[in-house]
XYZ file of C-alpha atoms in Angstrom:
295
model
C -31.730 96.042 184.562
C -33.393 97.073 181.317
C -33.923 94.545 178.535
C -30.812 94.227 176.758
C -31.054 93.562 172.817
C -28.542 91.449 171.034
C -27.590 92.359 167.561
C -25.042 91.291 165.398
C -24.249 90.479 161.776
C -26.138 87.807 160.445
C -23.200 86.048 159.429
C -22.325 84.978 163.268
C -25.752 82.934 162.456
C -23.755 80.356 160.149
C -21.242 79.759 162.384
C -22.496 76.203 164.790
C -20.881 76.816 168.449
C -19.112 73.550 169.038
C -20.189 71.898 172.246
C -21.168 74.934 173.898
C -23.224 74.582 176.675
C -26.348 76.581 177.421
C -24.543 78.341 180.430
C -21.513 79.146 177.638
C -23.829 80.497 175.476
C -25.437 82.915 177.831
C -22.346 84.229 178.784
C -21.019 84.719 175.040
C -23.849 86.489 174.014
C -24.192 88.685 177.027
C -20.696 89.976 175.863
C -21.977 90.259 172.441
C -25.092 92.025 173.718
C -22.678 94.956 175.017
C -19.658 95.283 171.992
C -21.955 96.373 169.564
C -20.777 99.279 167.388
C -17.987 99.615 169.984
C -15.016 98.939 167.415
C -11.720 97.805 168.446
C -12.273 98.803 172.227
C -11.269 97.178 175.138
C -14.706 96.810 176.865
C -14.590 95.641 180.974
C -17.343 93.728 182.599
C -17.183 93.007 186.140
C -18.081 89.808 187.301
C -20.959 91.116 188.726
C -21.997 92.747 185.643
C -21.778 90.077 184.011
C -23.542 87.195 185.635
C -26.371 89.803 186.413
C -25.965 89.908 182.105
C -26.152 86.689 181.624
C -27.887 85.569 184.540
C -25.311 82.906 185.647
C -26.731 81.081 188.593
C -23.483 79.467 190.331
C -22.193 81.818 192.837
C -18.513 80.995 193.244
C -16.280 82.793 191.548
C -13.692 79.810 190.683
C -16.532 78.400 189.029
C -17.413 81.574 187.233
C -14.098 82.012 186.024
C -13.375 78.178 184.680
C -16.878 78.395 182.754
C -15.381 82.282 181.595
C -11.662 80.460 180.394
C -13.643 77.074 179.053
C -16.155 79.702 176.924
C -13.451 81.565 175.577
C -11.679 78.573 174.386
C -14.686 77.052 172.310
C -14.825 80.770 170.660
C -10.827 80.231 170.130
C -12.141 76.809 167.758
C -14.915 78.291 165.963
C -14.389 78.935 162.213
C -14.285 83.025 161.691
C -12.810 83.715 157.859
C -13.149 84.584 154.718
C -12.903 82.623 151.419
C -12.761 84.051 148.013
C -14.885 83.000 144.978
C -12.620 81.336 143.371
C -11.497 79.773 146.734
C -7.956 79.852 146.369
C -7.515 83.174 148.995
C -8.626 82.190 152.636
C -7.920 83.674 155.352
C -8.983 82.900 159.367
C -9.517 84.920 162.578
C -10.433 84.627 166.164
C -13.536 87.153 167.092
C -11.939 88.276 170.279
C -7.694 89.093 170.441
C -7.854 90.254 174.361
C -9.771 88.274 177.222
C -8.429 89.072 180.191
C -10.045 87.614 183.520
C -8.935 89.183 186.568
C -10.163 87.757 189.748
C -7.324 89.121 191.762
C -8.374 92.588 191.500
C -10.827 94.321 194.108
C -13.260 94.688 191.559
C -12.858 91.551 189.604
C -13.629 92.195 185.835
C -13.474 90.710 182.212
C -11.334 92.485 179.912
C -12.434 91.590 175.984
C -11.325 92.949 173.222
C -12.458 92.519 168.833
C -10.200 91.050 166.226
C -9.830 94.237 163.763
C -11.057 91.926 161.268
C -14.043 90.200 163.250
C -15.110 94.249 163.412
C -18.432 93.452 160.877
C -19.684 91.446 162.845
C -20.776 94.065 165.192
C -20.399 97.115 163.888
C -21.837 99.409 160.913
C -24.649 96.685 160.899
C -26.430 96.697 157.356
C -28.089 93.416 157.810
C -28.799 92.030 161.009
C -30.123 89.623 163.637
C -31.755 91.020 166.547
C -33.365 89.752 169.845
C -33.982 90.351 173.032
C -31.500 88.859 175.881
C -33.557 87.673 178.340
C -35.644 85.670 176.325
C -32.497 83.793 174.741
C -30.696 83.212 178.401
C -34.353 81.839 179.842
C -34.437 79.164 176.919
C -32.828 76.080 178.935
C -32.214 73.896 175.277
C -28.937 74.269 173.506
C -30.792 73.485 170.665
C -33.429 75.834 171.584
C -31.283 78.485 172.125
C -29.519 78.064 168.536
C -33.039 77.407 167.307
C -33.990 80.755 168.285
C -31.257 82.839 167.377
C -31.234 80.955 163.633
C -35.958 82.239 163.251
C -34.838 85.300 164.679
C -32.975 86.211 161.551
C -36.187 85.789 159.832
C -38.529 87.191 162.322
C -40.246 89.498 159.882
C -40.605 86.527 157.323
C -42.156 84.031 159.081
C -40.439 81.031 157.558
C -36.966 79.679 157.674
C -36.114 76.443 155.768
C -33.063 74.213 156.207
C -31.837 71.535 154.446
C -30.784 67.957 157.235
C -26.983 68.574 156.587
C -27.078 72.600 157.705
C -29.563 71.567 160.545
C -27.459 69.257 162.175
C -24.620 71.248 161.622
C -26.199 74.782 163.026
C -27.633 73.135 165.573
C -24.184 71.018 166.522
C -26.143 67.802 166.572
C -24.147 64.754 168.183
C -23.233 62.390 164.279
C -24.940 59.519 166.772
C -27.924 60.829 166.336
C -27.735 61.598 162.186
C -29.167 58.434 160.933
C -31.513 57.929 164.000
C -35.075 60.503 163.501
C -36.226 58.921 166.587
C -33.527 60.856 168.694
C -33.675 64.061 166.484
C -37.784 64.178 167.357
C -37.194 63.372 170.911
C -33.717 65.145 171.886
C -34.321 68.196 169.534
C -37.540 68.862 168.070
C -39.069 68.474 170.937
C -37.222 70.785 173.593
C -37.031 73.208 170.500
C -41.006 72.933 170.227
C -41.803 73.029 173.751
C -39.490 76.039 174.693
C -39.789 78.540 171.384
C -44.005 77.996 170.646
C -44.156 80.844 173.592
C -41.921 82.776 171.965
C -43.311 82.266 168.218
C -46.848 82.501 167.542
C -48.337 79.236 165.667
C -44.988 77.679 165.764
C -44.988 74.717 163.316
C -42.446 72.289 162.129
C -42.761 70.127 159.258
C -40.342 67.770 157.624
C -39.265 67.366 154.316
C -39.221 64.240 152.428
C -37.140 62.974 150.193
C -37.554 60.432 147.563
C -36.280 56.705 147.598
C -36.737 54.168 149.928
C -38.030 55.043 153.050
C -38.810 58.775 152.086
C -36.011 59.744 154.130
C -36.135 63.210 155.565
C -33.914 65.479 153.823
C -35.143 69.054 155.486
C -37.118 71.049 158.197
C -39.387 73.482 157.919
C -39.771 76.450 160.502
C -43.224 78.464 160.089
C -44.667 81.178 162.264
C -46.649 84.132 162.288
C -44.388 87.156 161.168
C -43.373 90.230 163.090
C -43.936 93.431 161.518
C -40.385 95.362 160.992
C -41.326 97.760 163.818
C -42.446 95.792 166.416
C -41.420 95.920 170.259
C -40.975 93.182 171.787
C -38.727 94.657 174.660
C -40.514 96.880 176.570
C -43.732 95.020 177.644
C -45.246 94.732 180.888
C -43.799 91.185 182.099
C -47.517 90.150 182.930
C -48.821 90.649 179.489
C -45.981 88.840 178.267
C -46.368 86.046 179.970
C -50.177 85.958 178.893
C -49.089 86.516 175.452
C -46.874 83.418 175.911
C -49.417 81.443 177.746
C -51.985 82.455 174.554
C -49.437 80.648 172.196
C -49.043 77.890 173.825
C -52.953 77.235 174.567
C -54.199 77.625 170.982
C -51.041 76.319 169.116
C -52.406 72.999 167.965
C -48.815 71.575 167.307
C -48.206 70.580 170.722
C -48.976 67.611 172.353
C -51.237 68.095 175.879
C -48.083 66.650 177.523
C -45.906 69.316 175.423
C -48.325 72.518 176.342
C -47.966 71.812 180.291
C -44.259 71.443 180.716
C -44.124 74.795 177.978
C -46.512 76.317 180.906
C -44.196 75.179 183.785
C -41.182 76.738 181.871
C -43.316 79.911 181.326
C -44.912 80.133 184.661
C -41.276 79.095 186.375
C -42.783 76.140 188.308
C -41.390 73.049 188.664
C -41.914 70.624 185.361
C -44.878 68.265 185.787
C -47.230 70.937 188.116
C -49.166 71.838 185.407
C -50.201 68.310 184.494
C -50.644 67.672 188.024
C -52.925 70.215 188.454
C -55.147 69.297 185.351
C -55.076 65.700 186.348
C -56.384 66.508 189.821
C -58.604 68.657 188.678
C -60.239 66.193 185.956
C -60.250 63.666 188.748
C -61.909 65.843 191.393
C -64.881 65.955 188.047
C -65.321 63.109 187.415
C -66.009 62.305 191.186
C -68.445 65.225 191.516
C -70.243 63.825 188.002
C -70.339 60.073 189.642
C -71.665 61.202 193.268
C -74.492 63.153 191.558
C -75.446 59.871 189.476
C -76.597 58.719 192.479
C-alpha cells in the first residue's frame, strides 16, 4: 500500500481527543486519511481495508468492531462548534452523522459519513496540517502521537510554543499529574522525546519558567530544524529513512544514552532494551580485551 498522507484543517488540531487510545487514534485518522475533499459522501471501508489503513494488529473481528463502536463514541464527545465574537451565538456538531458497521455482510465494511457542517474540516483546505500515515500509526505514545500531529502544523516553522494549560489540555493529560512535573517529564516528555527525535531533526524541548516561588513552569517549548514547504517526506526508500532516523537520534544531544537506544529499538523494530544490551556487551567484551593485553 502506498504511503497515505493525512490532511485536514488545522482547526481539528485544537480539538484534545478525550481518552483515546493509541489504537483509537489510528483508526480515526486512517478514516480521516481517506474523506478528504470527498464532501458529504458516504465513503465504505472494509474491514480489511481498514486495519491494513490503520494497521490494527488484533485479528478478531468482535474485537475490531467494539474498538470501531468505542472510537466512534469518543468522536460523538468531542467539542466540534462554532462560537461567535461576541459569544452569545454557539452552535455544536458531531464530525461524522452516518457510521455504520456491518459485520454481517459478506464483505464486512464501515459505512461513514460528514456532518454538512464538519465539511471544512476536510475539504477546500486553505490552511492545513499534513503528514504522513504511517509514521503517525508507528508512534506507540498517545502523547506522542498528539505531539506529532500538534509540530506537524508547524513543520515548515520549526518552533511551536504552548502555554501549561493548552499542553495539558491538547495533549489530554490525566489533572493527577498537573501539579506533579515529575510525572509530566517521566510519563510525557519522555515517550514524546524518545519516539518524535527520529522523526524531527534536533528535536529540543525546553521549559518555560515562570516567576514566584519555585519558578514554576508555565510553558513548553518545541524546536526543530524546519522543513522546506516542498519537501517529500513520503516517497523515500524505507532504508534511507530509517538511516535518516537513526542520524537524528545519534547526533541529537537532547537524549539521554538510555533515551537514544530504546529510540533505536523503536526504529529498528527490536525488542526495547537490545540496543543497550548490545552496547553493554560490547563495552564489556573491551574492556576485557584492554585488561588481557595489560598483561
Amino acid at each position: 500500500m502506498p504511503n497515505e498522507i493525512v490532511k485536514y484543517d488545522t482547526e481539528l488540531n485544537t480539538i484534545p481527543l478525550r481518552n483515546f487510545s493509541p489504537v483509537e487514534m489510528n483508526l480515526f485518522f486512517s478514516i480521516v486519511s481517506r474523506m478528504r475533499d470527498k464532501k458529504d459522501q458516504v465513503i465504505r471501508f472494509s474491514f480489511e481495508q481498514l486495519k491494513e489503513l490503520s494497521d490494527y494488529k488484533a485479528t478478531a473481528n468482535k474485537r475490531f468492531i467494539d474498538d470501531l463502536q468505542t472510537t466512534y463514541e469518543k468522536l460523538m464527545g468531542l467539542r466540534f462548534g462554532h462560537k461567535s465574537k461576541s459569544g452569545l451565538t454557539r452552535e455544536f456538531f458531531v464530525m461524522f452523522t452516518r457510521f455504520k458497521i456491518d459485520g454481517d455482510a459478506k464483505d464486512p465494511y464501515v459505512e461513514v459519513q460528514m456532518h454538512e457542517m464538519a465539511l471544512p474540516l476536510l475539504n477546500n483546505l486553505e490552511s492545513w496540517v499534513r503528514y504522513s500515515l504511517a509514521e503517525f500509526r508507528n508512534l506507540q505514545s498517545g502523547y506522542a502521537k498528539t505531539m506529532f500531529r500538534l509540530l506537524k502544523q508547524y513543520r515548515t516553522t520549526g518552533y511551536a510554543e504552548f502555554s501549561k494549560e493548552d499542553f495539558l489540555e491538547l495533549l489530554d493529560i490525566p489533572k493527577s499529574y498537573w501539579n506533579k512535573q515529575a510525572n509530566i517529564e517521566s510519563r510525557v516528555l519522555t515517550p514524546i522525546k524518545e519516539e518524535l527525535t527520529p522523526l524531527f531533526k534536533g528535536l529540543t524541548i525546553r521549559k518555560k519558567y515562570g516567576k514566584g516561588r519555585g519558578k514554576p513552569v508555565i510553558g513548553y517549548k518545541f524546536a526543530w530544524k524546519a522543513e522546506s514547504n516542498n519537501a517529500d517526506d513520503f516517497s523515500r526508500e524505507e532504508s534511507a529513512e530509517i538511516q535518516q532516523k537513526l542520524h537524528n537520534i545519534k547526533y541529537n544531544s537532547e537524549l539521554t544514552d538510555e533515551e537514544k537506544w530504546r529510540a533505536m529499538d523503536r526504529v529498528l523494530s527490536i525488542p526495547l532494551g537490545t540496543s543497550e544490551q548490545d552496547v553493554k556487551a560490547q563495552q564489556k567484551a573491551e574492556k576485557e580485551k584492554l585488561f588481557q593485553h595489560s598483561y
